[in-house]
Amino acid sequence: MARKRPLALRILLWALAFLALVACNEVGGYICDRFGLPVPGTVIGLLIMLAVLAVLRRVPEGLNEVAVYLLSHLNLFYVPAGVGVLGYVALVARDFWPIVITLFVSTFLATIAGGLAFQFVARATDKREADK
Amino acid sequence: MSDIGGDFIFRGMAEALGWLTLTIVLYIAARRVQSAAKGNPLANSVLLAAVPIMMILTVADVPVSQYQEGGIVLLWILGPATVALAVPFFINFIHVRAAWKPMAVALLVGSVVAVISSVLIGHLLGASIETVRSLAPKTVTTPIAMGISEEIGGIPELTAAFVIFTGIIGAVAASAVFKLVGVSDARARGFGMGVAAGGIGTARAFQESLIAGTFSGVGMTLNGIITAILLPLLWLAFS
């Protein structure tokens, strides 16, 4: 077990880690705007963070703690989006059955496709490796 | 400066803070219910928190825009939280990279099937164009899906709701579906759930096994990145 850092330092590191996440997000948004990329800025921010981690070759402890905390409470941040559906009740009512059927059928198909494709290729490559 | 203006701004801020507090309190209560239900995907904390708020807004006749003055704070944090997906992805990728071939194929097949089937089925059943656009990124993890939806002219709020229901359907049905088609490899099960059912699927995969959960998380993030880059480009090309 690593020695425990003093609380004040840990709070400072958390703040810095959060700022780093915000900075990646903002830079990603700026790049998308500047070059007119049809990609959500936050995904470019994610790729920037990934590049930084690849260069560092490790995850700073404070960053890991902040990331775990934020991701474990992602659902809180979706609540306003869920409530926002209230503004589109008429549209949902109009397209209710197409939506329900699409959600079920498409999710089954995607689950089967992803799982089967993985297993099929995994068996093929494992076998080839075993034959070597 | 008139006193009336200052008072108005103050009251607006107090109200926004009130909605924000209510959201957080309901979310904490929803988490309790979720853990009491032993993480059953049907006891989804977003639904458990959002539905009472929707009822309160409807009964009190408050416009959603007024609620969003408080909600916007939480939506803003979604951006940095999405960037944070890079951290578990970076840590887990080391454990899964040996299986890069099956992952690459499954990623491509899974995301293509997800997008094309939702667009085609929605369109054939006569859904309006906004609905179809909002359905297209529905297997992608919520924060990224909302961004994609915005890029292709969908409604991000609807997409968020579709992603949540997709995740619940996938998490509830995955084991039965995999049994039906004979997918037994834990890595394949996890990856399939991550690609098709995002974060809710990943939570379910971790209940199956650590391996399934790890592959699911990686599948979810890869699917988010790939779909975010390809879907808007393809959409622009074909429309």
JSON list of N, CA, C and O in Angstrom, two decimals, chain B residues 24 26 32 39 41 54 80 82-83 85 87 126-127 143 147 152 155 164 169 205 236-237:
[
{"chain": "B", "resi": 24, "resn": "ILE", "atom": "N", "xyz": [-30.29, 16.10, -7.32]},
{"chain": "B", "resi": 24, "resn": "ILE", "atom": "CA", "xyz": [-29.26, 15.34, -6.60]},
{"chain": "B", "resi": 24, "resn": "ILE", "atom": "C", "xyz": [-29.89, 14.48, -5.51]},
{"chain": "B", "resi": 24, "resn": "ILE", "atom": "O", "xyz": [-29.53, 13.30, -5.36]},
{"chain": "B", "resi": 26, "resn": "LEU", "atom": "N", "xyz": [-32.97, 13.27, -5.40]},
{"chain": "B", "resi": 26, "resn": "LEU", "atom": "CA", "xyz": [-33.69, 12.14, -6.01]},
{"chain": "B", "resi": 26, "resn": "LEU", "atom": "C", "xyz": [-32.72, 11.10, -6.55]},
{"chain": "B", "resi": 26, "resn": "LEU", "atom": "O", "xyz": [-32.97, 9.90, -6.48]},
{"chain": "B", "resi": 32, "resn": "ARG", "atom": "N", "xyz": [-30.10, 4.33, -3.83]},
{"chain": "B", "resi": 32, "resn": "ARG", "atom": "CA", "xyz": [-30.47, 3.42, -2.74]},
{"chain": "B", "resi": 32, "resn": "ARG", "atom": "C", "xyz": [-31.36, 2.31, -3.26]},
{"chain": "B", "resi": 32, "resn": "ARG", "atom": "O", "xyz": [-31.15, 1.14, -2.97]},
{"chain": "B", "resi": 39, "resn": "GLY", "atom": "N", "xyz": [-28.68, -4.09, -8.09]},
{"chain": "B", "resi": 39, "resn": "GLY", "atom": "CA", "xyz": [-28.17, -3.71, -9.40]},
{"chain": "B", "resi": 39, "resn": "GLY", "atom": "C", "xyz": [-28.96, -4.26, -10.57]},
{"chain": "B", "resi": 39, "resn": "GLY", "atom": "O", "xyz": [-28.45, -4.34, -11.68]},
{"chain": "B", "resi": 41, "resn": "PRO", "atom": "N", "xyz": [-30.89, -4.26, -13.78]},
{"chain": "B", "resi": 41, "resn": "PRO", "atom": "CA", "xyz": [-30.91, -3.19, -14.78]},
{"chain": "B", "resi": 41, "resn": "PRO", "atom": "C", "xyz": [-32.25, -2.48, -14.90]},
{"chain": "B", "resi": 41, "resn": "PRO", "atom": "O", "xyz": [-32.32, -1.34, -15.35]},
{"chain": "B", "resi": 54, "resn": "MET", "atom": "N", "xyz": [-40.24, 14.73, -13.78]},
{"chain": "B", "resi": 54, "resn": "MET", "atom": "CA", "xyz": [-41.16, 14.98, -14.88]},
{"chain": "B", "resi": 54, "resn": "MET", "atom": "C", "xyz": [-42.59, 15.14, -14.35]},
{"chain": "B", "resi": 54, "resn": "MET", "atom": "O", "xyz": [-43.34, 15.99, -14.81]},
{"chain": "B", "resi": 80, "resn": "PRO", "atom": "N", "xyz": [-16.46, 16.84, -19.42]},
{"chain": "B", "resi": 80, "resn": "PRO", "atom": "CA", "xyz": [-15.27, 16.30, -18.77]},
{"chain": "B", "resi": 80, "resn": "PRO", "atom": "C", "xyz": [-15.42, 14.84, -18.36]},
{"chain": "B", "resi": 80, "resn": "PRO", "atom": "O", "xyz": [-14.46, 14.08, -18.41]},
{"chain": "B", "resi": 82, "resn": "THR", "atom": "N", "xyz": [-16.99, 12.54, -19.96]},
{"chain": "B", "resi": 82, "resn": "THR", "atom": "CA", "xyz": [-16.75, 11.72, -21.15]},
{"chain": "B", "resi": 82, "resn": "THR", "atom": "C", "xyz": [-15.26, 11.55, -21.40]},
{"chain": "B", "resi": 82, "resn": "THR", "atom": "O", "xyz": [-14.79, 10.47, -21.74]},
{"chain": "B", "resi": 83, "resn": "VAL", "atom": "N", "xyz": [-14.52, 12.67, -21.23]},
{"chain": "B", "resi": 83, "resn": "VAL", "atom": "CA", "xyz": [-13.06, 12.60, -21.39]},
{"chain": "B", "resi": 83, "resn": "VAL", "atom": "C", "xyz": [-12.48, 11.59, -20.39]},
{"chain": "B", "resi": 83, "resn": "VAL", "atom": "O", "xyz": [-11.54, 10.85, -20.71]},
{"chain": "B", "resi": 85, "resn": "LEU", "atom": "N", "xyz": [-13.54, 8.80, -19.61]},
{"chain": "B", "resi": 85, "resn": "LEU", "atom": "CA", "xyz": [-13.62, 7.43, -20.11]},
{"chain": "B", "resi": 85, "resn": "LEU", "atom": "C", "xyz": [-12.25, 6.94, -20.59]},
{"chain": "B", "resi": 85, "resn": "LEU", "atom": "O", "xyz": [-11.99, 5.74, -20.62]},
{"chain": "B", "resi": 87, "resn": "VAL", "atom": "N", "xyz": [-9.52, 7.07, -19.07]},
{"chain": "B", "resi": 87, "resn": "VAL", "atom": "CA", "xyz": [-8.70, 6.50, -17.98]},
{"chain": "B", "resi": 87, "resn": "VAL", "atom": "C", "xyz": [-8.94, 4.98, -17.81]},
{"chain": "B", "resi": 87, "resn": "VAL", "atom": "O", "xyz": [-7.98, 4.21, -17.93]},
{"chain": "B", "resi": 126, "resn": "GLY", "atom": "N", "xyz": [-42.00, 4.14, -40.40]},
{"chain": "B", "resi": 126, "resn": "GLY", "atom": "CA", "xyz": [-42.63, 5.44, -40.57]},
{"chain": "B", "resi": 126, "resn": "GLY", "atom": "C", "xyz": [-42.34, 6.47, -39.49]},
{"chain": "B", "resi": 126, "resn": "GLY", "atom": "O", "xyz": [-43.09, 7.43, -39.33]},
{"chain": "B", "resi": 127, "resn": "ALA", "atom": "N", "xyz": [-41.23, 6.28, -38.75]},
{"chain": "B", "resi": 127, "resn": "ALA", "atom": "CA", "xyz": [-40.86, 7.30, -37.76]},
{"chain": "B", "resi": 127, "resn": "ALA", "atom": "C", "xyz": [-40.41, 8.57, -38.47]},
{"chain": "B", "resi": 127, "resn": "ALA", "atom": "O", "xyz": [-39.90, 8.51, -39.59]},
{"chain": "B", "resi": 143, "resn": "PRO", "atom": "N", "xyz": [-23.12, 10.08, -23.17]},
{"chain": "B", "resi": 143, "resn": "PRO", "atom": "CA", "xyz": [-22.57, 11.41, -23.45]},
{"chain": "B", "resi": 143, "resn": "PRO", "atom": "C", "xyz": [-22.07, 11.56, -24.88]},
{"chain": "B", "resi": 143, "resn": "PRO", "atom": "O", "xyz": [-22.24, 12.61, -25.49]},
{"chain": "B", "resi": 147, "resn": "GLY", "atom": "N", "xyz": [-23.77, 13.86, -28.29]},
{"chain": "B", "resi": 147, "resn": "GLY", "atom": "CA", "xyz": [-22.96, 14.69, -29.18]},
{"chain": "B", "resi": 147, "resn": "GLY", "atom": "C", "xyz": [-23.17, 14.31, -30.64]},
{"chain": "B", "resi": 147, "resn": "GLY", "atom": "O", "xyz": [-23.31, 15.19, -31.51]},
{"chain": "B", "resi": 152, "resn": "ILE", "atom": "N", "xyz": [-25.75, 15.20, -36.24]},
{"chain": "B", "resi": 152, "resn": "ILE", "atom": "CA", "xyz": [-26.52, 14.75, -37.40]},
{"chain": "B", "resi": 152, "resn": "ILE", "atom": "C", "xyz": [-27.96, 15.28, -37.39]},
{"chain": "B", "resi": 152, "resn": "ILE", "atom": "O", "xyz": [-28.78, 14.84, -38.18]},
{"chain": "B", "resi": 155, "resn": "ILE", "atom": "N", "xyz": [-32.24, 14.89, -31.81]},
{"chain": "B", "resi": 155, "resn": "ILE", "atom": "CA", "xyz": [-32.57, 15.59, -30.57]},
{"chain": "B", "resi": 155, "resn": "ILE", "atom": "C", "xyz": [-31.81, 14.89, -29.43]},
{"chain": "B", "resi": 155, "resn": "ILE", "atom": "O", "xyz": [-32.14, 13.75, -29.09]},
{"chain": "B", "resi": 164, "resn": "ILE", "atom": "N", "xyz": [-30.64, 4.87, -22.88]},
{"chain": "B", "resi": 164, "resn": "ILE", "atom": "CA", "xyz": [-30.94, 4.26, -21.59]},
{"chain": "B", "resi": 164, "resn": "ILE", "atom": "C", "xyz": [-31.83, 3.03, -21.78]},
{"chain": "B", "resi": 164, "resn": "ILE", "atom": "O", "xyz": [-31.56, 1.96, -21.24]},
{"chain": "B", "resi": 169, "resn": "ILE", "atom": "N", "xyz": [-32.69, -2.88, -22.18]},
{"chain": "B", "resi": 169, "resn": "ILE", "atom": "CA", "xyz": [-33.10, -4.04, -22.99]},
{"chain": "B", "resi": 169, "resn": "ILE", "atom": "C", "xyz": [-31.92, -5.00, -23.17]},
{"chain": "B", "resi": 169, "resn": "ILE", "atom": "O", "xyz": [-32.03, -6.20, -22.93]},
{"chain": "B", "resi": 205, "resn": "ALA", "atom": "N", "xyz": [-22.41, -6.77, -17.45]},
{"chain": "B", "resi": 205, "resn": "ALA", "atom": "CA", "xyz": [-21.31, -7.68, -17.79]},
{"chain": "B", "resi": 205, "resn": "ALA", "atom": "C", "xyz": [-20.41, -7.90, -16.58]},
{"chain": "B", "resi": 205, "resn": "ALA", "atom": "O", "xyz": [-19.93, -9.01, -16.35]},
{"chain": "B", "resi": 236, "resn": "LEU", "atom": "N", "xyz": [-23.48, 12.70, -43.52]},
{"chain": "B", "resi": 236, "resn": "LEU", "atom": "CA", "xyz": [-23.31, 13.82, -44.43]},
{"chain": "B", "resi": 236, "resn": "LEU", "atom": "C", "xyz": [-23.17, 13.33, -45.87]},
{"chain": "B", "resi": 236, "resn": "LEU", "atom": "O", "xyz": [-23.68, 13.93, -46.81]},
{"chain": "B", "resi": 237, "resn": "ALA", "atom": "N", "xyz": [-22.48, 12.18, -46.04]},
{"chain": "B", "resi": 237, "resn": "ALA", "atom": "CA", "xyz": [-22.25, 11.65, -47.37]},
{"chain": "B", "resi": 237, "resn": "ALA", "atom": "C", "xyz": [-23.54, 11.18, -48.02]},
{"chain": "B", "resi": 237, "resn": "ALA", "atom": "O", "xyz": [-23.72, 11.32, -49.23]}
]
